[in-house]
PDB file of N, CA and C in Angstrom:
ATOM      1  N   MET A   1      16.593  -8.393   7.724  1.00 86.00           N
ATOM      2  CA  MET A   1      16.416  -9.908   7.687  1.00 86.00           C
ATOM      3  C   MET A   1      14.572  -9.688   8.006  1.00 86.00           C
ATOM      4  N   LEU A   2      14.181 -10.510   7.611  1.00 87.00           N
ATOM      5  CA  LEU A   2      12.644 -10.452   8.202  1.00 87.00           C
ATOM      6  C   LEU A   2      12.539 -11.883   7.712  1.00 87.00           C
ATOM      7  N   ALA A   3      11.587 -12.517   8.296  1.00 92.00           N
ATOM      8  CA  ALA A   3      10.648 -13.934   8.452  1.00 92.00           C
ATOM      9  C   ALA A   3       9.412 -13.630   8.954  1.00 92.00           C
ATOM     10  N   ILE A   4       8.553 -14.486   8.075  1.00 92.00           N
ATOM     11  CA  ILE A   4       7.276 -14.747   8.585  1.00 92.00           C
ATOM     12  C   ILE A   4       6.793 -15.893   7.906  1.00 92.00           C
ATOM     13  N   ARG A   5       5.546 -15.661   8.364  1.00 95.00           N
ATOM     14  CA  ARG A   5       4.496 -16.694   8.676  1.00 95.00           C
ATOM     15  C   ARG A   5       3.972 -17.307   7.837  1.00 95.00           C
ATOM     16  N   LEU A   6       3.422 -18.103   7.049  1.00 96.00           N
ATOM     17  CA  LEU A   6       2.316 -17.642   6.222  1.00 96.00           C
ATOM     18  C   LEU A   6       1.565 -19.208   6.367  1.00 96.00           C
ATOM     19  N   PRO A   7       0.170 -19.218   6.015  1.00 97.00           N
ATOM     20  CA  PRO A   7      -0.918 -20.442   6.213  1.00 97.00           C
ATOM     21  C   PRO A   7      -0.351 -21.006   4.878  1.00 97.00           C
ATOM     22  N   SER A   8      -0.591 -22.910   5.348  1.00 97.00           N
ATOM     23  CA  SER A   8       0.305 -23.060   4.079  1.00 97.00           C
ATOM     24  C   SER A   8      -0.300 -23.333   2.921  1.00 97.00           C
ATOM     25  N   ASP A   9      -1.992 -23.052   2.503  1.00 98.00           N
ATOM     26  CA  ASP A   9      -2.055 -22.681   1.484  1.00 98.00           C
ATOM     27  C   ASP A   9      -1.300 -21.555   0.473  1.00 98.00           C
ATOM     28  N   LEU A  10      -1.339 -20.718   1.044  1.00 96.00           N
ATOM     29  CA  LEU A  10      -0.311 -19.407   1.010  1.00 96.00           C
ATOM     30  C   LEU A  10       0.935 -19.816   0.553  1.00 96.00           C
ATOM     31  N   GLU A  11       1.486 -20.569   1.232  1.00 96.00           N
ATOM     32  CA  GLU A  11       3.207 -20.950   1.280  1.00 96.00           C
ATOM     33  C   GLU A  11       2.926 -21.908  -0.202  1.00 96.00           C
ATOM     34  N   ASP A  12       2.021 -22.916   0.019  1.00 97.00           N
ATOM     35  CA  ASP A  12       2.329 -23.845  -0.966  1.00 97.00           C
ATOM     36  C   ASP A  12       1.721 -22.999  -2.569  1.00 97.00           C
ATOM     37  N   ARG A  13       1.314 -21.833  -2.582  1.00 97.00           N
ATOM     38  CA  ARG A  13       0.785 -21.240  -3.528  1.00 97.00           C
ATOM     39  C   ARG A  13       2.553 -20.577  -3.757  1.00 97.00           C
ATOM     40  N   LEU A  14       3.071 -20.354  -3.573  1.00 96.00           N
ATOM     41  CA  LEU A  14       4.421 -19.120  -3.403  1.00 96.00           C
ATOM     42  C   LEU A  14       5.799 -20.356  -3.330  1.00 96.00           C
ATOM     43  N   GLU A  15       5.615 -21.099  -3.117  1.00 97.00           N
ATOM     44  CA  GLU A  15       6.493 -23.034  -3.633  1.00 97.00           C
ATOM     45  C   GLU A  15       5.950 -22.913  -5.099  1.00 97.00           C
ATOM     46  N   ASN A  16       5.316 -22.534  -5.658  1.00 98.00           N
ATOM     47  CA  ASN A  16       3.987 -23.619  -7.140  1.00 98.00           C
ATOM     48  C   ASN A  16       4.526 -22.739  -8.173  1.00 98.00           C
ATOM     49  N   LEU A  17       4.746 -21.366  -7.657  1.00 97.00           N
ATOM     50  CA  LEU A  17       5.008 -19.997  -7.929  1.00 97.00           C
ATOM     51  C   LEU A  17       6.389 -20.089  -8.783  1.00 97.00           C
ATOM     52  N   ALA A  18       7.244 -20.403  -7.239  1.00 97.00           N
ATOM     53  CA  ALA A  18       8.518 -20.543  -7.893  1.00 97.00           C
ATOM     54  C   ALA A  18       9.530 -21.399  -8.350  1.00 97.00           C
ATOM     55  N   LYS A  19       8.692 -22.733  -7.820  1.00 98.00           N
ATOM     56  CA  LYS A  19       9.146 -23.810  -8.730  1.00 98.00           C
ATOM     57  C   LYS A  19       8.885 -23.614 -10.620  1.00 98.00           C
ATOM     58  N   ALA A  20       7.869 -22.887 -10.748  1.00 98.00           N
ATOM     59  CA  ALA A  20       7.101 -23.347 -12.145  1.00 98.00           C
ATOM     60  C   ALA A  20       7.698 -21.671 -12.733  1.00 98.00           C
ATOM     61  N   THR A  21       8.400 -20.665 -12.716  1.00 98.00           N
ATOM     62  CA  THR A  21       9.660 -19.603 -13.198  1.00 98.00           C
ATOM     63  C   THR A  21      10.496 -20.070 -11.984  1.00 98.00           C
ATOM     64  N   GLY A  22      11.316 -20.683 -12.059  1.00 98.00           N
ATOM     65  CA  GLY A  22      12.639 -20.610 -11.694  1.00 98.00           C
ATOM     66  C   GLY A  22      13.277 -19.934 -10.402  1.00 98.00           C
ATOM     67  N   ARG A  23      12.441 -19.126  -9.503  1.00 98.00           N
ATOM     68  CA  ARG A  23      12.651 -17.880  -8.553  1.00 98.00           C
ATOM     69  C   ARG A  23      12.529 -18.403  -7.283  1.00 98.00           C
ATOM     70  N   THR A  24      12.868 -17.646  -6.845  1.00 97.00           N
ATOM     71  CA  THR A  24      13.005 -17.733  -5.023  1.00 97.00           C
ATOM     72  C   THR A  24      11.775 -17.456  -4.851  1.00 97.00           C
ATOM     73  N   LYS A  25      11.205 -18.234  -3.605  1.00 96.00           N
ATOM     74  CA  LYS A  25      10.224 -17.968  -3.050  1.00 96.00           C
ATOM     75  C   LYS A  25      10.465 -16.016  -2.415  1.00 96.00           C
ATOM     76  N   THR A  26      11.217 -15.946  -1.918  1.00 95.00           N
ATOM     77  CA  THR A  26      11.667 -14.242  -1.427  1.00 95.00           C
ATOM     78  C   THR A  26      11.757 -13.385  -2.240  1.00 95.00           C
ATOM     79  N   PHE A  27      11.958 -13.975  -3.634  1.00 96.00           N
ATOM     80  CA  PHE A  27      12.228 -12.883  -4.561  1.00 96.00           C
ATOM     81  C   PHE A  27      10.506 -12.614  -4.996  1.00 96.00           C
ATOM     82  N   TYR A  28       9.664 -13.269  -4.841  1.00 96.00           N
ATOM     83  CA  TYR A  28       8.286 -12.875  -4.848  1.00 96.00           C
ATOM     84  C   TYR A  28       7.599 -12.298  -3.863  1.00 96.00           C
ATOM     85  N   ALA A  29       8.414 -12.678  -2.401  1.00 94.00           N
ATOM     86  CA  ALA A  29       7.558 -11.984  -1.314  1.00 94.00           C
ATOM     87  C   ALA A  29       7.899 -10.639  -1.545  1.00 94.00           C
ATOM     88  N   ARG A  30       9.337 -10.279  -1.988  1.00 94.00           N
ATOM     89  CA  ARG A  30       9.549  -8.789  -2.018  1.00 94.00           C
ATOM     90  C   ARG A  30       8.939  -8.543  -2.884  1.00 94.00           C
ATOM     91  N   GLU A  31       8.895  -8.759  -4.229  1.00 95.00           N
ATOM     92  CA  GLU A  31       7.852  -8.097  -5.136  1.00 95.00           C
ATOM     93  C   GLU A  31       6.083  -8.031  -4.764  1.00 95.00           C
ATOM     94  N   ALA A  32       5.607  -8.511  -3.917  1.00 94.00           N
ATOM     95  CA  ALA A  32       4.649  -8.496  -3.613  1.00 94.00           C
ATOM     96  C   ALA A  32       4.639  -7.388  -1.894  1.00 94.00           C
ATOM     97  N   ILE A  33       5.794  -7.474  -1.727  1.00 94.00           N
ATOM     98  CA  ILE A  33       5.627  -6.187  -0.857  1.00 94.00           C
ATOM     99  C   ILE A  33       5.985  -4.488  -1.734  1.00 94.00           C
ATOM    100  N   VAL A  34       7.439  -4.139  -2.050  1.00 93.00           N
ATOM    101  CA  VAL A  34       7.368  -3.900  -2.923  1.00 93.00           C
ATOM    102  C   VAL A  34       6.597  -2.831  -4.089  1.00 93.00           C
ATOM    103  N   ALA A  35       5.409  -4.064  -4.241  1.00 91.00           N
ATOM    104  CA  ALA A  35       4.245  -3.984  -4.988  1.00 91.00           C
ATOM    105  C   ALA A  35       2.479  -3.046  -4.317  1.00 91.00           C
ATOM    106  N   HIS A  36       2.899  -3.316  -3.472  1.00 96.00           N
ATOM    107  CA  HIS A  36       1.682  -2.863  -2.307  1.00 96.00           C
ATOM    108  C   HIS A  36       2.055  -1.475  -1.126  1.00 96.00           C
ATOM    109  N   LEU A  37       3.266  -2.003  -1.189  1.00 96.00           N
ATOM    110  CA  LEU A  37       3.730  -0.817   0.523  1.00 96.00           C
ATOM    111  C   LEU A  37       3.510   0.668  -0.309  1.00 96.00           C
ATOM    112  N   ASP A  38       3.398   1.157  -1.345  1.00 92.00           N
ATOM    113  CA  ASP A  38       3.012   2.150  -1.337  1.00 92.00           C
ATOM    114  C   ASP A  38       1.416   2.616  -1.415  1.00 92.00           C
ATOM    115  N   ASP A  39       1.009   1.540  -1.438  1.00 94.00           N
ATOM    116  CA  ASP A  39      -0.300   1.762  -1.060  1.00 94.00           C
ATOM    117  C   ASP A  39      -1.419   1.500   0.161  1.00 94.00           C
ATOM    118  N   LEU A  40      -0.731   0.975   0.761  1.00 96.00           N
ATOM    119  CA  LEU A  40      -0.706   0.880   2.004  1.00 96.00           C
ATOM    120  C   LEU A  40       0.007   2.207   2.621  1.00 96.00           C
ATOM    121  N   GLU A  41       0.968   2.050   2.683  1.00 96.00           N
ATOM    122  CA  GLU A  41       1.086   4.164   2.907  1.00 96.00           C
ATOM    123  C   GLU A  41       0.602   5.124   2.871  1.00 96.00           C
ATOM    124  N   ASP A  42      -0.363   5.156   1.428  1.00 96.00           N
ATOM    125  CA  ASP A  42      -1.381   5.903   1.538  1.00 96.00           C
ATOM    126  C   ASP A  42      -2.662   5.438   2.320  1.00 96.00           C
ATOM    127  N   LEU A  43      -2.749   4.689   2.438  1.00 97.00           N
ATOM    128  CA  LEU A  43      -4.180   4.161   2.754  1.00 97.00           C
ATOM    129  C   LEU A  43      -4.542   4.743   4.351  1.00 97.00           C
ATOM    130  N   TYR A  44      -2.866   3.844   5.114  1.00 97.00           N
ATOM    131  CA  TYR A  44      -2.529   4.369   6.732  1.00 97.00           C
ATOM    132  C   TYR A  44      -3.005   6.077   6.693  1.00 97.00           C
ATOM    133  N   LEU A  45      -1.799   7.322   5.922  1.00 97.00           N
ATOM    134  CA  LEU A  45      -1.672   8.393   5.657  1.00 97.00           C
ATOM    135  C   LEU A  45      -2.980   8.954   5.666  1.00 97.00           C
ATOM    136  N   ALA A  46      -4.096   8.586   4.465  1.00 96.00           N
ATOM    137  CA  ALA A  46      -5.751   9.397   4.734  1.00 96.00           C
ATOM    138  C   ALA A  46      -6.194   8.838   5.407  1.00 96.00           C
ATOM    139  N   GLU A  47      -6.470   7.398   6.809  1.00 97.00           N
ATOM    140  CA  GLU A  47      -7.214   6.748   7.356  1.00 97.00           C
ATOM    141  C   GLU A  47      -6.540   8.390   8.379  1.00 97.00           C
ATOM    142  N   GLN A  48      -4.811   8.415   8.812  1.00 96.00           N
ATOM    143  CA  GLN A  48      -4.819   9.899   9.831  1.00 96.00           C
ATOM    144  C   GLN A  48      -5.243  11.089   9.375  1.00 96.00           C
ATOM    145  N   ARG A  49      -5.476  10.901   8.368  1.00 95.00           N
ATOM    146  CA  ARG A  49      -5.841  12.237   8.194  1.00 95.00           C
ATOM    147  C   ARG A  49      -6.902  12.979   8.067  1.00 95.00           C
ATOM    148  N   LEU A  50      -8.026  11.438   7.784  1.00 95.00           N
ATOM    149  CA  LEU A  50      -9.533  11.627   8.159  1.00 95.00           C
ATOM    150  C   LEU A  50      -9.331  11.494   9.793  1.00 95.00           C
ATOM    151  N   LEU A  51      -9.387  11.001  10.812  1.00 96.00           N
ATOM    152  CA  LEU A  51      -9.282  11.274  11.655  1.00 96.00           C
ATOM    153  C   LEU A  51      -9.155  12.632  12.457  1.00 96.00           C
ATOM    154  N   ASP A  52      -7.938  13.049  11.866  1.00 96.00           N
ATOM    155  CA  ASP A  52      -7.795  14.154  12.162  1.00 96.00           C
ATOM    156  C   ASP A  52      -7.871  15.350  12.068  1.00 96.00           C
ATOM    157  N   ASN A  53      -9.135  15.305  10.836  1.00 95.00           N
ATOM    158  CA  ASN A  53      -9.883  15.717  10.464  1.00 95.00           C
ATOM    159  C   ASN A  53     -11.350  16.141  11.140  1.00 95.00           C
ATOM    160  N   ARG A  54     -11.707  14.708  11.593  1.00 95.00           N
ATOM    161  CA  ARG A  54     -12.744  14.318  12.371  1.00 95.00           C
ATOM    162  C   ARG A  54     -12.991  14.940  13.731  1.00 95.00           C
ATOM    163  N   ALA A  55     -11.669  14.885  14.224  1.00 97.00           N
ATOM    164  CA  ALA A  55     -10.906  15.364  15.717  1.00 97.00           C
ATOM    165  C   ALA A  55     -10.540  17.462  15.388  1.00 97.00           C
ATOM    166  N   GLY A  56     -10.785  17.533  14.706  1.00 95.00           N
ATOM    167  CA  GLY A  56     -10.816  18.947  14.700  1.00 95.00           C
ATOM    168  C   GLY A  56      -9.228  19.621  15.010  1.00 95.00           C
ATOM    169  N   ARG A  57      -8.553  18.269  14.197  1.00 96.00           N
ATOM    170  CA  ARG A  57      -7.024  18.488  14.166  1.00 96.00           C
ATOM    171  C   ARG A  57      -6.463  19.054  12.936  1.00 96.00           C
ATOM    172  N   SER A  58      -7.058  19.216  11.910  1.00 94.00           N
ATOM    173  CA  SER A  58      -6.820  19.483  10.808  1.00 94.00           C
ATOM    174  C   SER A  58      -8.556  19.652  10.028  1.00 94.00           C
ATOM    175  N   ALA A  59      -7.878  20.981   9.316  1.00 91.00           N
ATOM    176  CA  ALA A  59      -9.431  21.498   7.772  1.00 91.00           C
ATOM    177  C   ALA A  59      -9.154  21.255   6.399  1.00 91.00           C
ATOM    178  N   SER A  60     -10.310  20.780   6.266  1.00 91.00           N
ATOM    179  CA  SER A  60     -10.218  19.838   4.829  1.00 91.00           C
ATOM    180  C   SER A  60     -10.299  21.579   4.115  1.00 91.00           C
ATOM    181  N   VAL A  61     -10.180  21.306   2.570  1.00 91.00           N
ATOM    182  CA  VAL A  61      -9.888  22.457   1.905  1.00 91.00           C
ATOM    183  C   VAL A  61     -10.618  22.079   0.370  1.00 91.00           C
ATOM    184  N   PRO A  62     -11.872  22.893   0.538  1.00 94.00           N
ATOM    185  CA  PRO A  62     -12.635  22.804  -1.172  1.00 94.00           C
ATOM    186  C   PRO A  62     -12.030  22.544  -2.077  1.00 94.00           C
ATOM    187  N   LEU A  63     -12.721  21.300  -3.150  1.00 94.00           N
ATOM    188  CA  LEU A  63     -12.366  21.445  -4.074  1.00 94.00           C
ATOM    189  C   LEU A  63     -11.880  22.410  -5.101  1.00 94.00           C
ATOM    190  N   GLU A  64     -12.572  23.127  -5.284  1.00 93.00           N
ATOM    191  CA  GLU A  64     -12.292  24.332  -6.317  1.00 93.00           C
ATOM    192  C   GLU A  64     -11.540  25.072  -5.868  1.00 93.00           C
ATOM    193  N   ASP A  65     -11.520  25.216  -4.230  1.00 94.00           N
ATOM    194  CA  ASP A  65      -9.756  25.913  -4.208  1.00 94.00           C
ATOM    195  C   ASP A  65      -8.510  25.396  -4.716  1.00 94.00           C
ATOM    196  N   VAL A  66      -8.710  24.160  -4.161  1.00 95.00           N
ATOM    197  CA  VAL A  66      -7.352  23.480  -4.680  1.00 95.00           C
ATOM    198  C   VAL A  66      -6.954  23.380  -6.452  1.00 95.00           C
ATOM    199  N   MET A  67      -7.818  23.708  -7.296  1.00 95.00           N
ATOM    200  CA  MET A  67      -8.534  23.593  -8.496  1.00 95.00           C
ATOM    201  C   MET A  67      -7.282  24.655  -8.521  1.00 95.00           C
ATOM    202  N   LYS A  68      -8.575  25.907  -8.229  1.00 94.00           N
ATOM    203  CA  LYS A  68      -7.916  27.032  -8.674  1.00 94.00           C
ATOM    204  C   LYS A  68      -6.318  27.689  -8.381  1.00 94.00           C
ATOM    205  N   ARG A  69      -5.878  26.614  -7.354  1.00 94.00           N
ATOM    206  CA  ARG A  69      -4.818  26.794  -6.594  1.00 94.00           C
ATOM    207  C   ARG A  69      -3.516  26.769  -7.446  1.00 94.00           C
ATOM    208  N   TYR A  70      -4.045  25.662  -8.309  1.00 95.00           N
ATOM    209  CA  TYR A  70      -2.998  24.405  -9.027  1.00 95.00           C
ATOM    210  C   TYR A  70      -3.197  24.859 -10.728  1.00 95.00           C
ATOM    211  N   GLY A  71      -4.014  25.782 -10.885  1.00 94.00           N
ATOM    212  CA  GLY A  71      -4.444  25.943 -12.204  1.00 94.00           C
ATOM    213  C   GLY A  71      -5.552  25.133 -12.817  1.00 94.00           C
ATOM    214  N   LEU A  72      -6.426  24.667 -13.009  1.00 93.00           N
ATOM    215  CA  LEU A  72      -7.004  23.057 -12.915  1.00 93.00           C
ATOM    216  C   LEU A  72      -8.554  24.045 -13.153  1.00 93.00           C
ATOM    217  N   ALA A  73      -8.932  25.350 -12.321  1.00 78.00           N
ATOM    218  CA  ALA A  73      -9.872  25.680 -12.654  1.00 78.00           C
ATOM    219  C   ALA A  73     -10.708  25.884 -14.266  1.00 78.00           C
ATOM    220  N   ASP A  74     -11.762  25.418 -14.165  1.00 71.00           N
ATOM    221  CA  ASP A  74     -12.336  25.962 -15.854  1.00 71.00           C
ATOM    222  C   ASP A  74     -11.791  27.426 -15.735  1.00 71.00           C
TER     223      ASP A  74
END
């Protein structure tokens, strides 16, 4: 169960969309979360990896090495 408070303008847009399509606001809230959760997870992981790299807790790998490792080199 999840309860969220939305700004009134966003709530109105969601309500209008739900009415126009015959779907529920919950349906569209769920769809929005599903559509963007992977992107958000990737973003936060990338940010953490960058911080780890800058702090010396991890090392980078040159693109050329990655390409060779996976058979993508020219």
